Coordinates of C-alpha atoms and ligand atoms in Angstrom, one line a residue:
M1 CA 16.2 20.4 -39.0
M2 CA 16.4 19.9 -35.3
A3 CA 18.6 21.9 -32.9
D4 CA 19.5 21.2 -29.3
L5 CA 16.3 21.2 -27.3
P6 CA 15.8 23.0 -24.0
V7 CA 14.2 20.6 -21.5
A8 CA 13.8 20.3 -17.7
D9 CA 15.8 17.7 -15.9
S10 CA 14.3 15.3 -13.3
S11 CA 14.6 18.0 -10.6
G12 CA 12.8 20.5 -12.8
S13 CA 16.0 22.5 -13.5
R14 CA 16.9 23.7 -17.0
S15 CA 18.8 21.3 -19.2
V16 CA 19.4 20.6 -22.8
L17 CA 18.7 17.5 -25.0
K18 CA 21.4 17.4 -27.6
K19 CA 20.4 17.4 -31.2
A20 CA 22.1 14.1 -31.9
A21 CA 20.2 12.3 -29.1
L22 CA 16.9 13.9 -30.2
E23 CA 17.5 12.8 -33.8
E24 CA 18.3 9.3 -32.9
F25 CA 15.2 9.1 -30.7
R26 CA 13.0 10.4 -33.5
S27 CA 14.4 8.0 -36.0
G28 CA 13.3 5.1 -33.8
L29 CA 9.8 6.3 -33.1
H30 CA 6.6 5.1 -34.7
G31 CA 4.5 7.9 -33.3
R32 CA 4.9 11.7 -33.5
I33 CA 7.1 14.2 -31.6
I34 CA 5.5 17.6 -31.0
L35 CA 7.8 20.5 -30.1
P36 CA 7.2 24.0 -28.8
G37 CA 6.4 26.4 -31.7
E38 CA 4.9 23.7 -33.9
S39 CA 1.2 24.2 -34.9
A40 CA 0.0 21.1 -33.0
Y41 CA 1.8 22.1 -29.8
E42 CA -0.8 24.4 -28.1
G43 CA -3.6 21.8 -28.6
A44 CA -1.4 18.9 -27.5
R45 CA -0.2 20.5 -24.2
K46 CA -3.8 21.4 -23.1
I47 CA -5.6 19.2 -20.8
W48 CA -9.1 19.1 -19.4
N49 CA -8.6 21.5 -16.5
G50 CA -8.3 25.1 -17.8
M51 CA -6.3 26.0 -14.7
I52 CA -3.3 24.0 -15.8
D53 CA -0.9 25.9 -18.1
R54 CA 2.3 23.9 -18.4
K55 CA 4.7 23.9 -21.4
P56 CA 6.4 20.6 -21.8
G57 CA 9.8 20.5 -23.6
L58 CA 8.5 17.7 -25.9
I59 CA 5.3 15.8 -26.3
V60 CA 5.5 12.3 -27.8
Q61 CA 2.2 10.8 -29.1
C62 CA 3.1 7.1 -28.8
R63 CA 1.7 4.5 -31.2
G64 CA 2.5 1.5 -29.1
A65 CA 4.4 -0.1 -26.3
D66 CA 7.7 0.2 -28.3
D67 CA 7.3 4.0 -28.4
V68 CA 6.6 4.1 -24.7
I69 CA 9.8 2.1 -24.1
S70 CA 11.8 4.6 -26.2
C71 CA 10.4 7.5 -24.2
I72 CA 11.2 6.0 -20.9
N73 CA 14.7 5.1 -22.0
L74 CA 15.3 8.6 -23.3
A75 CA 14.0 10.2 -20.1
R76 CA 16.1 7.9 -17.9
E77 CA 19.3 8.1 -19.9
E78 CA 19.2 11.9 -20.5
D79 CA 17.7 12.7 -17.1
I80 CA 14.6 14.4 -18.4
L81 CA 11.5 15.1 -16.3
L82 CA 8.7 12.8 -17.3
A83 CA 4.9 13.0 -17.3
V84 CA 2.4 10.4 -18.5
R85 CA -0.9 11.4 -20.1
G86 CA -3.8 9.0 -20.3
G87 CA -7.1 10.8 -20.7
G88 CA -5.7 14.1 -19.5
H89 CA -8.6 14.5 -17.0
N90 CA -6.9 14.5 -13.6
V91 CA -7.8 17.8 -12.0
A92 CA -4.3 18.2 -10.6
G93 CA -2.8 18.3 -14.1
N94 CA 0.0 15.8 -13.6
A95 CA -0.6 14.5 -17.1
V96 CA 1.7 17.4 -18.2
C97 CA 5.0 18.7 -16.8
E98 CA 6.8 22.0 -17.2
G99 CA 9.8 21.6 -19.6
G100 CA 9.8 17.8 -19.5
L101 CA 8.8 14.9 -21.8
V102 CA 5.1 14.0 -22.0
I103 CA 4.3 10.4 -22.9
D104 CA 1.0 11.1 -24.5
L105 CA -1.2 8.0 -24.9
S106 CA -4.0 9.7 -26.7
E107 CA -3.3 7.7 -29.9
M108 CA -3.4 4.4 -28.0
R109 CA -7.1 4.0 -27.5
S110 CA -8.0 0.6 -28.9
V111 CA -10.4 -1.6 -27.0
R112 CA -11.1 -5.3 -27.7
T113 CA -13.9 -7.3 -26.2
D114 CA -13.3 -11.0 -25.5
V115 CA -17.0 -11.9 -25.3
N116 CA -16.6 -15.6 -24.5
N117 CA -14.3 -15.0 -21.5
H118 CA -16.0 -11.8 -20.3
V119 CA -12.8 -9.8 -20.6
V120 CA -12.0 -6.4 -22.2
H121 CA -8.5 -5.4 -23.3
I122 CA -8.1 -1.7 -23.1
E123 CA -5.1 0.4 -24.3
G124 CA -3.6 2.9 -21.9
G125 CA -5.0 6.0 -23.6
A126 CA -8.6 4.9 -24.0
T127 CA -11.5 6.9 -22.5
L128 CA -14.5 5.4 -20.6
G129 CA -16.5 6.2 -23.7
D130 CA -14.2 4.1 -25.9
V131 CA -14.6 1.2 -23.6
D132 CA -18.4 1.4 -23.3
R133 CA -18.8 1.7 -27.0
E134 CA -17.1 -1.7 -27.5
T135 CA -18.6 -3.6 -24.7
S136 CA -22.2 -2.3 -24.6
S137 CA -23.1 -3.9 -27.9
H138 CA -22.5 -7.2 -26.1
G139 CA -24.7 -6.3 -23.2
M140 CA -21.7 -6.0 -20.9
A141 CA -19.7 -3.4 -19.1
T142 CA -16.6 -3.1 -16.8
P143 CA -16.9 -0.8 -13.8
M144 CA -15.6 2.7 -14.4
G145 CA -16.7 6.3 -13.7
V146 CA -19.6 8.5 -14.8
V147 CA -18.2 10.9 -17.4
T148 CA -17.2 9.3 -20.7
A149 CA -14.3 11.6 -21.7
T150 CA -12.3 10.5 -18.5
G151 CA -9.3 8.3 -19.2
Y152 CA -9.7 4.7 -18.2
A153 CA -6.0 4.4 -17.1
G154 CA -5.9 7.3 -14.7
L155 CA -9.3 6.5 -13.2
T156 CA -8.5 2.8 -12.7
L157 CA -4.9 3.1 -11.4
H158 CA -6.3 5.0 -8.4
G159 CA -9.5 3.1 -7.9
G160 CA -12.4 4.3 -10.1
M161 CA -15.9 4.8 -8.7
G162 CA -19.0 4.6 -10.8
W163 CA -22.5 3.1 -11.1
Q164 CA -21.3 -0.5 -10.7
L165 CA -19.4 0.2 -7.5
R166 CA -21.7 -1.5 -5.1
K167 CA -22.5 -4.4 -7.4
H168 CA -18.9 -5.1 -8.7
G169 CA -16.5 -2.9 -6.8
L170 CA -14.0 -0.3 -8.1
A171 CA -12.7 -0.3 -11.6
S172 CA -9.3 -1.4 -10.2
D173 CA -11.0 -4.4 -8.4
N174 CA -11.9 -5.7 -11.8
V175 CA -8.5 -5.5 -13.4
L176 CA -7.2 -9.0 -14.2
G177 CA -3.8 -8.0 -15.6
V178 CA -1.8 -5.2 -17.2
D179 CA 1.0 -4.8 -19.7
I180 CA 3.3 -2.2 -18.1
V181 CA 6.6 -0.5 -19.1
T182 CA 8.7 0.0 -16.0
A183 CA 11.5 2.5 -15.4
D184 CA 14.3 0.3 -16.8
G185 CA 12.4 0.1 -20.1
S186 CA 11.1 -3.5 -19.6
L187 CA 7.7 -4.4 -20.9
L188 CA 6.2 -6.6 -18.2
R189 CA 3.0 -8.5 -17.7
A190 CA 1.5 -8.2 -14.2
N191 CA -1.3 -10.4 -13.1
A192 CA -2.1 -12.9 -10.3
G193 CA 0.6 -15.3 -11.6
E194 CA 3.2 -12.9 -13.1
N195 CA 4.9 -10.1 -11.1
P196 CA 2.1 -10.3 -8.5
D197 CA 3.6 -7.5 -6.4
L198 CA 3.4 -5.1 -9.3
F199 CA -0.2 -6.3 -10.0
W200 CA -1.1 -5.6 -6.4
A201 CA 0.5 -2.1 -6.6
V202 CA -1.2 -0.9 -9.8
R203 CA -4.7 -1.6 -8.4
G204 CA -4.9 1.6 -6.5
G205 CA -1.2 2.8 -6.4
G206 CA -1.5 5.0 -9.5
G207 CA 1.1 5.5 -12.2
N208 CA 4.1 5.2 -9.8
F209 CA 5.4 1.9 -11.1
G210 CA 5.4 2.4 -14.9
V211 CA 3.3 3.2 -17.9
V212 CA 0.4 0.8 -18.4
T213 CA 0.1 0.2 -22.1
S214 CA -2.9 -2.2 -21.8
F215 CA -5.4 -3.4 -19.2
S216 CA -7.3 -6.7 -19.2
S217 CA -10.5 -6.2 -17.1
G218 CA -13.5 -8.2 -16.2
L219 CA -16.9 -7.6 -17.9
H220 CA -20.3 -8.0 -16.3
P221 CA -23.8 -8.1 -17.9
V222 CA -25.7 -4.9 -17.7
P223 CA -29.5 -4.7 -18.4
E224 CA -30.4 -3.5 -21.9
E225 CA -32.4 -0.7 -20.3
V226 CA -32.0 0.8 -16.8
L227 CA -34.4 2.9 -14.8
F228 CA -32.3 6.0 -14.2
S229 CA -33.8 8.0 -11.3
V230 CA -33.3 11.7 -11.0
F231 CA -35.2 13.1 -8.0
V232 CA -34.8 16.8 -7.2
F233 CA -35.5 18.2 -3.7
S234 CA -35.4 21.7 -2.4
L235 CA -32.5 22.6 -0.1
D236 CA -35.0 22.9 2.8
N237 CA -35.6 19.2 2.5
A238 CA -32.0 18.2 1.7
A239 CA -30.9 17.3 5.3
A240 CA -33.9 15.1 5.8
V241 CA -33.5 13.4 2.5
L242 CA -29.8 12.8 3.1
R243 CA -30.5 11.2 6.5
F244 CA -33.1 9.0 4.9
M245 CA -30.7 8.0 2.1
R246 CA -27.9 7.2 4.6
D247 CA -30.2 4.8 6.5
Y248 CA -31.8 3.3 3.4
M249 CA -28.6 2.6 1.6
A250 CA -27.2 0.8 4.7
E251 CA -29.8 -2.0 4.0
A252 CA -30.1 -1.6 0.2
P253 CA -29.2 -4.4 -2.3
D254 CA -25.9 -4.2 -4.1
E255 CA -27.7 -3.6 -7.3
L256 CA -28.8 -0.1 -6.2
M257 CA -26.2 2.7 -6.5
V258 CA -27.2 6.3 -5.8
L259 CA -25.4 9.6 -6.0
A260 CA -26.6 12.6 -4.0
A261 CA -25.5 15.9 -5.5
L262 CA -26.0 19.2 -3.8
W263 CA -26.1 21.4 -6.9
T264 CA -28.2 24.0 -8.8
A265 CA -31.6 23.4 -10.4
P266 CA -31.2 23.6 -14.2
D267 CA -33.3 25.9 -16.4
L268 CA -35.4 23.1 -17.8
P269 CA -39.2 23.0 -18.5
D270 CA -39.6 20.1 -16.1
I271 CA -38.3 22.2 -13.2
P272 CA -41.0 24.6 -11.7
P273 CA -39.9 28.2 -12.6
Q274 CA -39.6 29.3 -9.0
H275 CA -36.9 26.6 -8.4
R276 CA -34.8 27.1 -11.5
G277 CA -31.3 28.3 -10.6
S278 CA -31.8 27.6 -6.9
H279 CA -29.8 25.4 -4.6
V280 CA -31.2 21.9 -4.7
L281 CA -30.4 18.3 -3.9
F282 CA -30.4 15.7 -6.7
V283 CA -30.7 12.1 -5.8
L284 CA -29.7 10.1 -8.8
G285 CA -30.1 6.3 -8.8
C286 CA -29.4 3.4 -10.9
Y287 CA -30.5 -0.2 -10.3
I288 CA -28.4 -2.8 -12.0
G289 CA -30.7 -5.8 -11.9
P290 CA -34.0 -7.0 -13.3
P291 CA -35.8 -3.9 -14.6
G292 CA -39.0 -5.0 -13.1
D293 CA -37.5 -4.7 -9.6
A294 CA -36.1 -1.2 -10.0
E295 CA -39.2 0.9 -9.2
A296 CA -39.8 -0.8 -5.9
F297 CA -36.2 -0.1 -4.7
V298 CA -36.0 3.5 -5.8
K299 CA -39.5 4.6 -4.8
P300 CA -38.7 5.1 -1.1
L301 CA -36.0 7.6 -2.1
R302 CA -38.6 9.6 -4.1
T303 CA -41.3 9.6 -1.6
C304 CA -39.3 10.3 1.6
R305 CA -39.9 14.0 1.1
P306 CA -41.9 16.0 -1.5
T307 CA -39.8 16.4 -4.7
V308 CA -39.4 19.6 -6.7
A309 CA -39.2 17.5 -9.9
D310 CA -38.8 13.9 -11.0
L311 CA -36.7 13.7 -14.2
S312 CA -36.4 9.9 -14.1
S313 CA -36.4 7.9 -17.4
R314 CA -35.5 4.6 -18.8
K315 CA -32.1 4.7 -20.5
S316 CA -29.6 2.4 -22.2
W317 CA -26.4 1.7 -20.3
V318 CA -24.5 4.0 -22.7
E319 CA -27.0 6.8 -22.0
V320 CA -26.6 6.4 -18.3
Q321 CA -22.8 6.6 -18.7
K322 CA -23.2 9.9 -20.7
F323 CA -25.7 11.5 -18.4
F324 CA -23.2 14.1 -16.9
D325 CA -21.0 14.6 -20.0
E326 CA -22.2 18.1 -20.9
D327 CA -21.7 19.4 -17.4
Y328 CA -17.9 19.1 -17.5
P329 CA -16.6 20.8 -20.7
P330 CA -12.8 21.0 -21.3
G331 CA -11.1 24.3 -20.5
R332 CA -13.3 25.4 -17.6
R333 CA -11.5 26.1 -14.3
Y334 CA -11.8 23.1 -11.9
Y335 CA -10.6 22.4 -8.4
W336 CA -11.9 19.1 -7.0
K337 CA -11.2 17.5 -3.7
S338 CA -12.5 14.4 -2.1
T339 CA -12.7 12.5 1.2
L340 CA -13.8 9.1 2.1
I341 CA -15.6 9.1 5.4
K342 CA -16.7 6.5 7.9
G343 CA -20.1 8.0 8.6
L344 CA -22.5 10.4 7.1
T345 CA -23.3 11.7 10.5
D346 CA -25.9 14.4 11.2
P347 CA -23.2 17.1 11.7
V348 CA -21.7 16.2 8.3
I349 CA -25.1 16.5 6.7
E350 CA -25.7 19.8 8.4
A351 CA -22.3 21.0 7.2
V352 CA -22.7 20.0 3.5
V353 CA -26.2 21.5 3.3
R354 CA -25.0 24.8 4.8
Q355 CA -21.9 24.9 2.6
T356 CA -24.1 24.4 -0.5
A357 CA -25.8 27.8 0.1
S358 CA -22.4 29.5 0.2
R359 CA -20.9 28.1 -3.0
P360 CA -19.0 30.9 -4.8
S361 CA -20.1 29.4 -8.1
M362 CA -23.5 27.9 -9.0
L363 CA -21.7 25.4 -11.3
T364 CA -20.1 23.8 -8.2
S365 CA -21.5 20.7 -6.6
I366 CA -21.0 18.6 -3.5
D367 CA -21.4 14.9 -4.5
I368 CA -22.0 12.1 -2.0
W369 CA -21.6 8.5 -3.0
P370 CA -22.7 5.7 -0.6
M371 CA -20.1 2.9 -0.7
G372 CA -20.5 -0.6 0.7
G373 CA -21.7 -3.6 -1.3
A374 CA -19.0 -5.4 -3.3
F375 CA -16.6 -2.5 -2.8
G376 CA -16.8 -3.0 1.0
R377 CA -16.3 -6.8 0.9
V378 CA -12.8 -6.6 -0.7
D379 CA -10.0 -7.4 1.7
P380 CA -8.1 -4.1 2.4
A381 CA -4.8 -5.9 1.9
A382 CA -5.9 -7.5 -1.5
T383 CA -5.1 -4.4 -3.6
A384 CA -3.1 -1.2 -3.0
F385 CA -6.4 0.8 -2.8
G386 CA -6.7 -0.2 0.8
S387 CA -9.3 0.8 3.3
R388 CA -12.8 -0.6 2.6
D389 CA -14.5 0.4 5.9
V390 CA -15.5 3.8 4.5
A391 CA -19.2 4.3 4.2
F392 CA -19.4 7.4 1.9
T393 CA -17.3 9.5 -0.4
V394 CA -17.8 13.2 -0.4
N395 CA -16.5 15.0 -3.5
Y396 CA -16.2 18.8 -3.6
E397 CA -16.4 19.7 -7.3
S398 CA -15.7 23.4 -7.7
N399 CA -16.3 24.6 -11.3
W400 CA -16.1 28.2 -12.5
D401 CA -15.2 30.2 -15.6
D402 CA -13.4 33.4 -14.5
A403 CA -9.8 33.4 -13.4
D404 CA -10.5 36.3 -11.1
N405 CA -12.6 33.9 -9.0
D406 CA -9.9 31.3 -8.5
Q407 CA -9.0 32.2 -5.0
A408 CA -12.7 32.4 -3.8
N409 CA -13.5 29.0 -5.2
I410 CA -10.3 27.2 -4.1
Q411 CA -10.6 28.7 -0.6
W412 CA -14.3 27.6 -0.3
T413 CA -13.4 24.1 -1.4
R414 CA -10.5 23.8 1.1
T415 CA -12.5 25.2 4.0
S416 CA -15.5 23.1 3.3
L417 CA -13.6 19.9 2.9
K418 CA -11.6 20.5 6.1
E419 CA -14.9 21.0 8.0
V420 CA -16.1 17.6 6.9
Q421 CA -12.8 15.9 7.4
D422 CA -12.6 17.2 10.9
L423 CA -16.0 15.6 11.6
S424 CA -15.4 12.2 10.0
Q425 CA -12.1 11.7 8.3
A426 CA -11.1 8.3 6.9
R427 CA -8.9 9.0 3.9
T428 CA -8.3 11.0 0.8
Y429 CA -9.1 9.9 -2.8
L430 CA -6.3 10.8 -5.3
N431 CA -8.6 10.9 -8.3
F432 CA -9.8 14.2 -6.9
A433 CA -6.6 15.8 -5.8
G434 CA -7.0 19.6 -6.0
L435 CA -3.8 21.0 -7.5
A436 CA -1.7 18.3 -5.8
E437 CA -0.7 20.6 -3.0
D438 CA 0.5 18.9 0.2
M439 CA 1.3 15.9 -2.0
E440 CA 3.2 13.8 0.5
K441 CA 0.6 14.2 3.2
M442 CA -2.2 13.5 0.7
V443 CA -0.5 10.4 -0.7
R444 CA 0.2 8.9 2.8
G445 CA -3.3 9.8 3.9
S446 CA -4.7 8.0 0.9
F447 CA -2.9 4.7 1.3
G448 CA -2.8 4.3 5.1
D449 CA -1.6 0.9 6.1
N450 CA -0.6 0.0 2.5
F451 CA 1.9 2.8 2.1
S452 CA 5.0 1.1 3.3
R453 CA 4.3 -1.9 1.1
L454 CA 3.9 0.5 -1.9
Q455 CA 7.2 2.1 -1.0
A456 CA 9.0 -1.2 -1.1
I457 CA 7.5 -2.1 -4.5
K458 CA 8.4 1.4 -5.8
A459 CA 12.0 0.8 -4.7
K460 CA 12.1 -2.5 -6.7
Y461 CA 10.6 -1.1 -9.9
D462 CA 11.4 2.6 -9.9
P463 CA 14.3 3.1 -7.5
A464 CA 15.4 6.4 -9.1
N465 CA 11.8 7.7 -9.0
L466 CA 11.4 8.3 -12.7
F467 CA 7.6 8.5 -12.4
R468 CA 7.8 11.3 -9.8
T469 CA 5.2 13.5 -11.4
N470 CA 2.5 11.1 -10.5
F471 CA 1.0 11.2 -7.0
N472 CA 4.4 10.3 -5.9
I473 CA 5.3 7.5 -3.6
S474 CA 8.9 8.0 -2.8
P475 CA 10.8 4.7 -3.0
G476 CA 11.5 2.9 0.3
K477 CA 14.6 1.0 1.0
K478 CA 14.7 -2.3 -1.0
G479 CA 13.4 -5.1 1.1
S480 CA 11.8 -2.9 3.6
Ligands
LIG501 P1 -4.6 11.8 -16.6 O1 -4.6 13.2 -16.1 O2 -4.1 11.5 -18.0 O3 -3.8 10.8 -15.7 C1 -4.0 10.8 -14.3 C2 -2.8 10.2 -13.6 O4 -2.6 8.9 -14.0 C3 -1.5 11.0 -14.0 O5 -0.7 11.0 -12.9 C4 -1.0 10.1 -15.1 O6 0.4 10.3 -15.2 C5 -1.4 8.7 -14.7 N1 -1.6 7.9 -15.9 C6 -2.5 8.1 -16.8 N2 -2.5 7.1 -17.7 C7 -1.5 6.2 -17.3 C8 -1.0 5.0 -17.9 N3 -1.5 4.5 -18.9 N4 0.0 4.4 -17.2 C9 0.5 4.9 -16.0 N5 0.1 6.1 -15.5 C10 -0.9 6.8 -16.2 N6 -13.2 9.4 -10.8 C11 -14.0 8.4 -10.3 O7 -13.5 7.5 -9.6 N7 -15.3 8.3 -10.7 C12 -15.9 9.2 -11.6 O8 -17.0 9.0 -11.9 C13 -15.1 10.2 -12.0 N8 -15.6 11.1 -12.9 C14 -14.9 12.1 -13.4 C15 -15.4 13.1 -14.2 C16 -14.6 14.1 -14.8 C17 -15.2 15.1 -15.7 C18 -13.3 14.2 -14.4 C19 -12.4 15.3 -14.9 C20 -12.7 13.3 -13.5 C21 -13.5 12.3 -13.0 N9 -13.0 11.3 -12.1 C22 -13.7 10.3 -11.6 C23 -11.6 11.5 -11.6 C24 -10.7 10.7 -12.5 O9 -10.7 9.3 -12.1 C25 -9.2 11.2 -12.5 O10 -9.2 12.5 -12.9 C26 -8.3 10.3 -13.3 O11 -7.0 10.6 -12.9 C27 -8.5 10.6 -14.8 O12 -7.7 9.8 -15.5 P2 -7.1 10.3 -16.9 O13 -6.4 9.1 -17.5 O14 -8.1 11.0 -17.7 O15 -6.1 11.4 -16.4

């Protein structure tokens, strides 16, 4: 038997959902409600980042768009705080809210490949691994990120950077249409022909406009086997290698994507014993083109300075996508921040190399992605993601295990990021948003010139700001 349920209202204050309303809601659901005290509750409220410890009032594991509509109607009519969980991987933890209703899409993970039309249909709770599993057997992939447990929805709604970025752009650049439930409970289709303003907004603007129950995204052929380069350099050589990489990637073909990671040498037989556990630079590379051409394009990156080790190998596309999976287990403490910069200048390089040596945790990395290619050729006004004149993304990925070390790691991340932003700031990237502190500044800084257009679309589709626990764009005045 159900009783009145304590919940948080949209402002976060204490409220109550009456037993009768809860029972009526439950009777119409296809999926499952999980309440505090039930055995499934602890598991269902946990997300990837072990720093996040929120206790929702109710979690609804939806089974389809109809359930999502019921949740949105309940939250709006009863004034309950709402959060939406895709893959639950955003470091800021806004997939869960304290006291409110969580729309949990983890039971909505189906993926369907339309081979003939090179389109994949992806439900709102699918992970990158779910997508790759269905598309790779057809020799195709849609651009995503590089760890397979990440949710496709959250990643794509704010952009999504991965190995295909220079060849085919962001994940969001490849979205052809979405099914989305908006704040008034309508299930809409948004694509180039239907609700084009909404279609523009969801390609970069995040979950501010509704719950995406399904994406249709473009597929591209990927080689059966890829030469996956993993070159390891000592920290002494890191600055010279990064300078070389910067200049080399400015002229490189779109097929070549690299990721430079200032990290820690693993305890592996292929790493000389004296380097294991030391600060090193990884240069990882992936050439998405004829396999015979790959070696010629990656060789200069290997030979620009002496390597500590070369761990390169041929891999299937799915193996490439899984390469980092074991490095990011759920439940660890994570604080990630990111900045997109216009130039990897010598002072920026000097800063990141120096910062590497002062990491409070050897699990932490500073990752540098060269942009450009197809990403850079998209008109900044074509999607909400906006600015395309950024040359590199610098991600600070602080990872540690002991809660006593929270402050040291968070402080190191903030100080280090600020130093680089002061040298070459372009914008922030909301997929790596720390603990969502300074939300308003961060959101404005992320969208730049596109912000006011996003506010106007928010005012049209979510005037009461139901989806406020996302990286919130407050509604502008209608028609502004
Ligand atoms: P969630 O926390 O579930 O959601 C994130 C946000 O999106 C929340 O505000 C949520 O409410 C909203 N949302 C989720 N689903 C929906 C939906 N269906 N409809 C509407 N709103 C929704 N990013 C990259 O660009 N490239 C990478 O290679 C990359 N690698 C990563 C690796 C790891 C291990 C992790 C943890 C993150 C990585 N990221 C990467 C960042 C990632 O893109 C973001 O964390 C992203 O928000 C994760 O999406 P999610 O669905 O798992 O997260």
